[in-house]
Coordinates of C-alpha atoms and ligand atoms in Angstrom, one line a residue:
M1 CA -6.3 -73.1 33.5
S2 CA -8.3 -76.3 34.0
L3 CA -11.3 -76.0 36.6
N4 CA -11.3 -78.5 39.5
A5 CA -14.3 -80.7 39.7
E6 CA -16.5 -78.9 42.2
S7 CA -16.1 -75.5 40.2
T8 CA -16.9 -77.7 36.6
A9 CA -20.0 -79.3 38.4
F10 CA -21.5 -76.3 39.9
R11 CA -20.9 -73.8 37.1
S12 CA -22.2 -76.5 34.6
A13 CA -25.5 -76.9 36.6
L14 CA -26.1 -73.1 37.0
E15 CA -25.5 -72.8 33.1
V16 CA -28.0 -75.3 32.2
I17 CA -30.6 -73.9 34.8
R18 CA -29.8 -70.1 33.6
A19 CA -31.0 -71.3 30.0
V20 CA -34.7 -71.9 31.5
E21 CA -35.1 -69.5 34.4
P22 CA -32.3 -67.3 35.0
R23 CA -33.6 -65.8 37.9
V24 CA -33.2 -69.1 39.5
A25 CA -29.6 -69.6 38.7
D26 CA -28.9 -66.1 40.0
A27 CA -30.7 -66.7 43.2
I28 CA -28.6 -69.9 43.8
G29 CA -25.5 -68.0 42.9
A30 CA -26.5 -65.4 45.3
E31 CA -27.1 -67.9 48.4
L32 CA -23.8 -68.9 48.0
A33 CA -22.5 -65.4 48.1
D34 CA -24.6 -64.6 51.1
Q35 CA -23.8 -67.7 53.0
R36 CA -19.9 -66.8 52.2
E37 CA -20.2 -63.6 53.7
S38 CA -22.3 -64.2 57.2
L39 CA -21.2 -65.3 60.2
K40 CA -23.4 -68.0 60.8
L41 CA -24.1 -68.8 64.3
I42 CA -27.3 -70.5 63.8
A43 CA -27.1 -73.6 66.1
S44 CA -29.4 -76.0 63.8
E45 CA -27.6 -75.1 60.3
N46 CA -24.5 -76.5 58.7
Y47 CA -22.6 -76.5 55.4
A48 CA -23.1 -79.9 53.6
S49 CA -19.9 -81.0 51.5
P50 CA -20.3 -80.5 47.7
A51 CA -20.7 -84.3 47.2
T52 CA -23.9 -84.4 49.5
L53 CA -25.3 -81.3 47.8
L54 CA -24.4 -82.9 44.1
A55 CA -26.1 -86.3 45.1
M56 CA -29.4 -84.6 45.3
G57 CA -29.6 -83.0 41.8
N58 CA -30.5 -85.8 39.5
W59 CA -33.2 -88.1 38.4
F60 CA -33.7 -89.8 41.4
S61 CA -36.0 -87.0 42.1
D62 CA -38.2 -88.5 39.4
K63 CA -38.8 -91.7 41.0
Y64 CA -41.6 -92.9 43.2
A65 CA -40.6 -95.7 45.7
E66 CA -43.2 -96.0 48.3
G67 CA -42.6 -99.2 50.3
T68 CA -39.1 -100.2 51.6
V69 CA -35.9 -102.0 50.0
G70 CA -37.1 -104.9 47.9
R71 CA -40.7 -104.2 48.8
R72 CA -41.9 -101.3 46.6
F73 CA -45.5 -100.4 45.3
Y74 CA -43.8 -99.1 42.2
A75 CA -41.6 -101.0 39.6
G76 CA -38.0 -100.3 38.7
C77 CA -36.7 -99.3 42.0
Q78 CA -33.5 -101.1 42.2
N79 CA -31.3 -98.0 41.9
V80 CA -33.4 -96.4 44.7
D81 CA -32.9 -99.8 46.6
T82 CA -29.2 -99.4 46.3
V83 CA -29.4 -95.9 47.9
E84 CA -31.8 -96.5 50.6
A85 CA -29.9 -99.6 51.6
L86 CA -26.6 -97.9 51.7
A87 CA -28.0 -95.0 53.6
A88 CA -29.5 -97.2 56.0
E89 CA -26.3 -99.3 56.5
H90 CA -24.1 -96.3 57.0
A91 CA -26.6 -95.2 59.6
R92 CA -26.7 -98.5 61.5
E93 CA -22.9 -98.7 61.4
L94 CA -22.3 -95.2 62.4
F95 CA -24.7 -95.2 65.5
G96 CA -24.4 -98.9 66.3
A97 CA -28.4 -99.4 65.7
A98 CA -29.9 -102.5 64.7
H99 CA -32.2 -100.6 62.3
A100 CA -32.4 -97.4 60.6
Y101 CA -35.2 -96.0 58.4
V102 CA -33.8 -93.0 56.3
Q103 CA -37.0 -92.0 54.6
P104 CA -38.1 -89.3 56.8
H105 CA -38.1 -85.8 55.0
S106 CA -37.2 -83.8 58.1
G107 CA -36.9 -84.2 61.8
I108 CA -40.6 -83.3 62.5
D109 CA -41.6 -86.1 60.1
A110 CA -39.1 -88.6 61.7
N111 CA -40.6 -87.8 65.1
L112 CA -44.3 -88.4 63.6
V113 CA -43.0 -91.9 62.5
A114 CA -41.6 -92.7 65.8
F115 CA -45.1 -91.5 67.5
W116 CA -47.1 -93.7 65.2
A117 CA -44.8 -96.7 65.5
I118 CA -44.8 -96.5 69.3
L119 CA -48.7 -96.2 69.3
A120 CA -49.2 -98.7 67.0
D121 CA -46.7 -101.2 68.9
R122 CA -48.4 -100.6 72.2
V123 CA -52.1 -99.9 71.4
E124 CA -54.7 -101.9 69.7
S125 CA -57.4 -99.6 69.3
P126 CA -60.5 -99.3 66.9
A127 CA -60.0 -95.3 67.2
L128 CA -56.6 -95.3 66.5
K129 CA -57.7 -97.6 63.2
K130 CA -60.2 -95.0 62.4
A131 CA -57.9 -92.3 62.4
Q132 CA -55.2 -94.0 60.1
V133 CA -57.9 -94.1 57.4
R134 CA -59.0 -90.4 57.9
Q135 CA -57.4 -87.4 56.8
V136 CA -55.6 -86.0 60.0
N137 CA -57.1 -82.6 59.3
E138 CA -60.4 -83.6 59.1
L139 CA -60.4 -84.7 63.1
T140 CA -62.2 -82.1 65.1
E141 CA -61.0 -81.3 68.6
A142 CA -63.8 -83.7 70.1
D143 CA -62.6 -86.4 67.9
W144 CA -59.1 -86.0 69.2
F145 CA -60.6 -86.0 72.9
A146 CA -62.4 -89.2 72.1
L147 CA -59.4 -91.0 70.4
R148 CA -57.4 -90.1 73.1
R149 CA -59.7 -91.2 75.9
E150 CA -60.0 -94.5 73.9
L151 CA -56.4 -95.0 73.8
G152 CA -56.2 -94.6 77.5
N153 CA -55.5 -90.9 77.5
Q154 CA -52.3 -91.6 75.7
R155 CA -49.5 -89.2 77.5
M156 CA -46.1 -87.9 76.7
L157 CA -43.6 -86.5 79.0
G158 CA -41.1 -84.2 77.3
M159 CA -38.7 -81.5 78.0
S160 CA -40.8 -78.0 78.3
L161 CA -40.2 -75.6 75.6
D162 CA -38.7 -72.9 77.5
A163 CA -36.2 -75.3 79.1
G164 CA -35.3 -76.0 75.4
G165 CA -37.4 -78.7 74.2
H166 CA -39.1 -78.9 70.7
L167 CA -42.5 -78.3 69.7
T168 CA -42.9 -81.7 68.3
H169 CA -42.4 -83.1 72.1
G170 CA -46.2 -82.7 72.8
F171 CA -46.9 -78.9 72.4
R172 CA -50.2 -77.7 71.3
P173 CA -49.2 -75.8 67.9
N174 CA -48.0 -79.3 66.7
I175 CA -49.9 -82.5 66.1
S176 CA -48.1 -84.2 69.1
G177 CA -50.0 -81.9 71.3
K178 CA -53.5 -83.1 70.2
M179 CA -52.3 -86.8 69.7
F180 CA -51.2 -86.8 73.3
D181 CA -51.6 -85.3 76.8
Q182 CA -48.6 -83.8 77.5
R183 CA -46.7 -82.8 80.6
S184 CA -43.4 -81.2 80.5
Y185 CA -40.3 -81.6 82.8
G186 CA -38.2 -78.3 83.0
T187 CA -35.1 -77.4 84.2
D188 CA -33.7 -76.6 88.1
P189 CA -34.2 -72.7 88.5
A190 CA -30.9 -72.5 90.2
T191 CA -28.5 -74.4 88.0
G192 CA -30.7 -74.4 84.6
L193 CA -29.7 -78.2 84.6
I194 CA -32.1 -81.4 84.3
D195 CA -33.0 -82.4 87.6
Y196 CA -33.4 -86.1 87.1
D197 CA -34.9 -86.5 90.5
R198 CA -37.9 -84.2 89.4
V199 CA -38.4 -86.2 86.1
A200 CA -38.7 -89.3 87.9
E201 CA -41.3 -87.8 90.0
A202 CA -43.3 -86.3 87.1
A203 CA -43.0 -89.8 85.5
R204 CA -44.3 -91.3 88.5
E205 CA -47.2 -89.2 89.0
F206 CA -48.0 -88.7 85.2
K207 CA -47.4 -92.4 84.1
P208 CA -46.5 -91.5 80.3
L209 CA -46.6 -93.7 77.5
I210 CA -43.6 -92.0 76.0
L211 CA -40.9 -90.2 77.8
V212 CA -39.2 -88.1 75.4
A213 CA -35.5 -86.7 75.8
G214 CA -33.6 -84.3 73.4
Y215 CA -33.6 -80.5 72.9
S216 CA -33.3 -77.8 70.6
A217 CA -31.9 -75.2 73.2
Y218 CA -30.6 -77.0 76.0
P219 CA -26.6 -76.3 76.3
R220 CA -25.5 -79.5 78.2
K221 CA -25.2 -83.3 78.0
V222 CA -28.1 -85.5 78.9
N223 CA -27.9 -88.4 80.9
F224 CA -29.7 -91.1 78.7
R225 CA -28.9 -94.1 81.2
I226 CA -30.8 -92.3 83.8
M227 CA -33.4 -91.3 81.6
R228 CA -34.1 -94.8 80.5
E229 CA -34.2 -96.0 84.2
I230 CA -37.0 -93.4 84.6
A231 CA -39.0 -94.8 81.5
D232 CA -38.6 -98.4 82.9
S233 CA -39.7 -97.7 86.4
V234 CA -43.0 -96.3 84.9
G235 CA -43.2 -98.9 81.6
A236 CA -42.7 -95.8 79.5
T237 CA -41.1 -96.0 75.8
F238 CA -38.0 -93.9 76.1
M239 CA -37.6 -92.0 72.8
V240 CA -34.5 -89.6 72.4
D241 CA -34.7 -86.8 69.4
M242 CA -31.0 -86.0 69.0
A243 CA -31.7 -83.8 66.0
H244 CA -29.3 -81.2 67.4
F245 CA -26.6 -83.4 68.7
A246 CA -26.4 -86.5 66.2
G247 CA -23.1 -85.2 64.9
L248 CA -21.6 -85.3 68.4
V249 CA -22.9 -88.9 68.7
A250 CA -21.6 -89.9 65.3
G251 CA -18.3 -88.2 66.0
K252 CA -18.0 -90.1 69.5
V253 CA -18.0 -87.0 71.5
F254 CA -21.1 -88.3 73.4
T255 CA -20.5 -91.8 74.4
G256 CA -21.4 -94.1 77.4
D257 CA -24.5 -92.4 79.3
F258 CA -24.6 -89.8 76.9
D259 CA -24.9 -91.7 73.7
P260 CA -28.6 -92.2 73.6
V261 CA -28.7 -95.0 70.8
P262 CA -27.7 -97.9 73.2
H263 CA -30.3 -96.6 75.9
A264 CA -33.3 -95.4 74.2
H265 CA -36.1 -97.8 72.5
I266 CA -36.2 -95.3 69.5
V267 CA -34.0 -92.4 68.4
T268 CA -34.9 -89.9 65.8
T269 CA -32.6 -87.2 64.1
T270 CA -32.4 -84.6 61.4
T271 CA -29.7 -85.1 59.1
H272 CA -28.9 -81.6 58.3
K273 CA -27.9 -80.1 61.8
S274 CA -24.5 -81.1 63.3
L275 CA -24.6 -84.1 61.4
R276 CA -23.9 -82.2 58.4
G277 CA -25.9 -84.1 55.8
P278 CA -28.7 -82.9 53.5
R279 CA -32.2 -81.6 54.8
G280 CA -33.9 -84.7 56.2
G281 CA -34.5 -86.9 59.1
L282 CA -34.1 -90.7 60.1
V283 CA -35.2 -93.2 62.7
L284 CA -33.1 -95.8 64.7
C285 CA -34.7 -98.3 66.6
G286 CA -34.3 -102.1 67.7
P287 CA -36.0 -105.1 66.2
E288 CA -39.1 -104.6 68.1
L289 CA -40.2 -101.5 66.4
A290 CA -38.6 -101.8 63.2
D291 CA -41.6 -103.1 61.4
Q292 CA -43.9 -100.4 62.4
V293 CA -41.0 -97.7 61.7
D294 CA -40.9 -99.1 58.2
R295 CA -44.4 -98.2 57.7
G296 CA -43.7 -94.4 58.1
C297 CA -44.8 -93.9 54.4
P298 CA -47.4 -93.8 53.7
M299 CA -48.7 -93.8 57.2
V300 CA -47.6 -90.5 58.2
L301 CA -45.0 -89.6 55.2
G302 CA -45.2 -88.7 51.6
G303 CA -43.5 -90.7 49.1
P304 CA -39.7 -91.1 49.6
L305 CA -37.2 -88.5 48.4
P306 CA -34.6 -90.9 46.6
H307 CA -32.3 -88.0 45.5
V308 CA -32.2 -87.1 49.3
M309 CA -31.7 -90.5 50.3
A310 CA -28.7 -90.7 47.9
A311 CA -27.5 -87.7 49.6
K312 CA -28.0 -88.9 53.0
A313 CA -25.8 -92.2 52.1
V314 CA -23.1 -89.7 50.9
A315 CA -23.0 -87.7 54.2
L316 CA -23.6 -90.6 56.6
A317 CA -20.5 -92.2 54.7
E318 CA -18.5 -88.9 55.5
A319 CA -19.4 -88.9 58.9
R320 CA -18.0 -92.3 59.4
R321 CA -14.6 -91.2 58.4
P322 CA -12.2 -90.4 60.9
D323 CA -12.1 -86.7 60.2
F324 CA -15.5 -86.5 61.0
A325 CA -14.6 -87.4 64.9
D326 CA -12.2 -84.5 64.7
Y327 CA -14.9 -82.1 63.4
A328 CA -17.0 -83.2 66.4
Q329 CA -14.6 -82.7 68.8
R330 CA -13.8 -79.1 67.4
I331 CA -17.5 -78.2 67.4
V332 CA -17.7 -78.6 71.1
A333 CA -14.2 -76.9 71.8
N334 CA -15.4 -74.1 69.8
A335 CA -18.6 -73.8 71.6
H336 CA -16.5 -73.9 74.9
A337 CA -14.3 -71.1 73.9
L338 CA -17.3 -69.2 72.7
A339 CA -19.0 -69.3 76.0
E340 CA -15.7 -68.8 78.1
G341 CA -15.2 -65.6 76.0
L342 CA -18.7 -64.3 76.5
V343 CA -18.7 -65.3 80.2
R344 CA -15.3 -63.4 80.5
R345 CA -16.7 -60.3 79.1
G346 CA -19.7 -60.5 81.4
A347 CA -22.4 -62.3 79.5
K348 CA -25.1 -64.2 81.4
L349 CA -25.4 -67.8 80.0
V350 CA -28.1 -70.2 80.9
T351 CA -26.4 -72.8 82.8
G352 CA -23.3 -70.8 83.0
G353 CA -21.7 -72.4 79.8
T354 CA -22.0 -75.4 77.4
D355 CA -20.9 -78.7 76.9
N356 CA -22.3 -79.5 73.5
H357 CA -22.5 -77.4 70.4
L358 CA -24.7 -74.6 71.6
V359 CA -24.7 -71.5 73.9
L360 CA -28.0 -69.9 75.1
I361 CA -27.0 -66.2 76.2
D362 CA -29.8 -64.5 78.5
V363 CA -29.7 -61.1 77.0
S364 CA -31.8 -59.4 79.7
G365 CA -28.3 -59.1 81.3
Y366 CA -27.9 -56.6 78.5
G367 CA -31.4 -55.1 79.1
L368 CA -32.4 -56.3 75.8
T369 CA -35.3 -58.9 74.6
G370 CA -34.1 -61.9 72.3
R371 CA -36.1 -59.9 69.4
Q372 CA -33.8 -56.9 70.0
A373 CA -30.7 -58.7 70.5
E374 CA -31.2 -61.0 67.1
Q375 CA -31.9 -57.8 64.9
A376 CA -29.0 -55.9 66.4
L377 CA -26.5 -58.7 65.7
L378 CA -27.9 -59.1 62.3
D379 CA -27.4 -55.7 61.4
S380 CA -23.8 -56.2 62.5
G381 CA -23.5 -59.3 60.1
I382 CA -23.9 -61.8 62.8
V383 CA -26.8 -64.4 62.1
T384 CA -28.3 -66.0 65.3
N385 CA -31.5 -67.0 66.4
R386 CA -33.6 -65.7 69.4
N387 CA -34.7 -68.4 71.9
A388 CA -36.8 -68.4 75.0
V389 CA -34.9 -69.0 78.3
P390 CA -36.2 -71.0 81.3
Q391 CA -39.3 -69.2 82.8
D392 CA -38.9 -66.7 80.0
P393 CA -40.9 -63.5 80.9
N394 CA -40.9 -62.4 77.3
G395 CA -42.6 -65.5 76.1
A396 CA -41.7 -67.5 73.0
W397 CA -42.1 -64.4 70.5
Y398 CA -39.7 -61.9 71.9
T399 CA -37.8 -64.1 74.4
S400 CA -35.1 -63.0 76.4
G401 CA -32.2 -65.5 75.0
I402 CA -30.0 -65.7 71.8
R403 CA -29.0 -69.2 70.8
I404 CA -25.9 -69.7 69.2
G405 CA -24.2 -72.8 67.9
T406 CA -20.7 -73.7 66.3
P407 CA -21.2 -76.7 63.7
A408 CA -21.4 -74.3 60.9
L409 CA -18.4 -72.0 61.6
T410 CA -16.4 -75.2 62.6
T411 CA -17.0 -76.7 59.2
R412 CA -15.4 -73.4 57.7
G413 CA -12.5 -74.1 59.8
L414 CA -12.7 -71.2 62.4
G415 CA -10.9 -72.5 65.8
T416 CA -11.2 -71.3 69.3
A417 CA -9.1 -68.3 68.8
E418 CA -11.7 -67.0 66.3
M419 CA -14.6 -67.9 68.8
D420 CA -13.0 -65.5 71.1
V421 CA -13.0 -62.8 68.4
T422 CA -16.5 -63.8 68.0
A423 CA -17.3 -63.4 71.6
E424 CA -16.0 -60.0 71.4
L425 CA -17.9 -59.2 68.3
I426 CA -21.2 -60.4 70.0
H427 CA -20.6 -58.5 73.4
T428 CA -19.6 -55.2 71.6
V429 CA -22.8 -55.4 69.6
L430 CA -25.1 -56.5 72.6
S431 CA -23.7 -54.0 75.1
Q432 CA -23.9 -51.3 72.8
T433 CA -27.4 -51.8 71.9
T434 CA -30.2 -50.1 73.9
P435 CA -34.0 -51.1 73.9
G436 CA -36.4 -49.0 72.1
E437 CA -40.0 -48.3 72.8
S438 CA -41.2 -51.8 72.3
K439 CA -40.1 -55.3 72.7
A440 CA -38.9 -55.2 69.2
K441 CA -37.3 -51.9 68.8
Y442 CA -33.8 -50.9 69.5
V443 CA -31.1 -48.2 69.1
L444 CA -27.7 -49.1 67.6
D445 CA -25.3 -46.8 66.0
P446 CA -25.0 -47.6 62.2
A447 CA -21.3 -46.9 62.5
L448 CA -20.7 -49.4 65.0
A449 CA -22.8 -52.0 63.2
N450 CA -20.8 -51.3 59.9
K451 CA -17.7 -51.7 62.0
V452 CA -18.5 -55.1 63.3
N453 CA -19.8 -56.1 59.9
K454 CA -16.4 -55.3 58.4
H455 CA -14.8 -57.2 61.4
A456 CA -16.7 -60.2 61.0
S457 CA -16.0 -60.0 57.2
E458 CA -12.2 -59.8 57.8
L459 CA -12.6 -62.9 60.1
L460 CA -14.5 -64.9 57.6
A461 CA -11.9 -64.0 54.8
G462 CA -9.4 -66.4 56.3
F463 CA -11.7 -69.4 56.2
P464 CA -13.3 -69.3 52.7
L465 CA -16.6 -71.4 52.6
Y466 CA -16.5 -74.0 49.8
P467 CA -13.1 -73.0 48.8
A468 CA -12.9 -75.4 45.9
V469 CA -16.1 -74.0 44.4
D470 CA -15.4 -71.1 42.0
L471 CA -18.7 -69.7 40.2
G472 CA -16.7 -67.5 38.1
Ligands
PLP1 N1 -36.5 -82.0 66.7 C1 -35.6 -80.9 67.1 C2 -35.0 -81.3 68.6 C3 -35.2 -79.8 66.5 O1 -34.6 -78.9 67.2 C4 -35.7 -80.0 65.4 C5 -35.6 -78.5 64.5 O2 -35.3 -77.5 64.7 C6 -36.6 -80.5 64.6 C7 -36.9 -81.8 65.5 C8 -37.4 -80.5 63.6 O3 -36.5 -80.6 62.4 P1 -37.0 -80.3 60.9 O4 -36.9 -78.9 60.8 O5 -36.1 -81.0 59.9 O6 -38.5 -80.8 60.7

């Protein structure tokens, strides 16, 4: 029997790798087997298409290509130009943006590109120029202080971490927290929703240079039209980090006030979460910021990864097809079904539900910490991650929440009926787990964990992952 193209491609690749270092080939094969067997509910993960994966494994990886299309610091970049231009064109068309920069290696890198572009555009500062020629890690706390003071105490207003914001939105453990004085807006304690009047009030008081919207763990839509009005009212640059929900923007689930692209001055994203592309990032903006954004490499980025840009072009082309809009609709329908199934069984959800791809369970309702719940679910074959809830009494390490998302399982083809079964499995594990003597310890009957594991495997068996890929 002749093999299909995908199976032939991956088998041949593994054979070539195995001849050099068989343990790497084995690990790659084992990763596919593990992914096939796990009920993946990590909201930030997905399964890229075979075409996207294959576009990364080739000689583009050998090419240096600093600069931009047609303006490189290296010779012989004509083919890199082709794929970078294609990826940028697909990104512009898909999101309706005037300019797209597809070199960032990840979401964090895309945010750094945006921050420097905004600063460079807004601030003419000798201290900034000095910072640009020195190694960032050479700057002392005093340097940063002086720099910020000279810059006029550059300020960033972003969503607080425990309300679902991201570390790169001005928090101390990230460079953004050193580059900017940060203040955050949270959510209304009664509803769990963003209170736009409070954001406006904070903006009036704090007068940020940058207002950031976007999140890693907020289960609702954000009204970007209102956020832009707030930014305009204080002369701030409005930046949206749509890393999590880019697939919902691409698939036209988020339109009008909920589509960030027409409202923000600059938009950043990852390409590997709901957008279902290779690991990477990109930046979208209007003509005013385009020149500064294009300086991302070498300002804050290492040399571009042409093989990943090739994969971005493939994935973005896929996202422009009508079936991607259907996929995006199903992600949200599945998240709804999962949330409803959990609420019906008595789970406590942050905001009571969802209107995007993710659900945040407040596991204090089960008497557990996020750490205990995450491990108990993992023992039962359900892969999630712990996450802080607003005003979390257990802090960012142990947490009181479990974040779950539907992009990956939706790619596998699971639908709303399977989401109800998934809700049942999650509720069964969490309601049967009891806290142990520390915030990390818990007690779960191994027989129950095995039973849930088996049930999860049966559920997944009906929806094979990469059905066309047979590694033999
Ligand atoms: N921005 C947001 C909102 C995210 O959720 C994440 C990742 O979780 C990132 C940025 C960083 O992405 P990456 O891990 O690709 O750097």
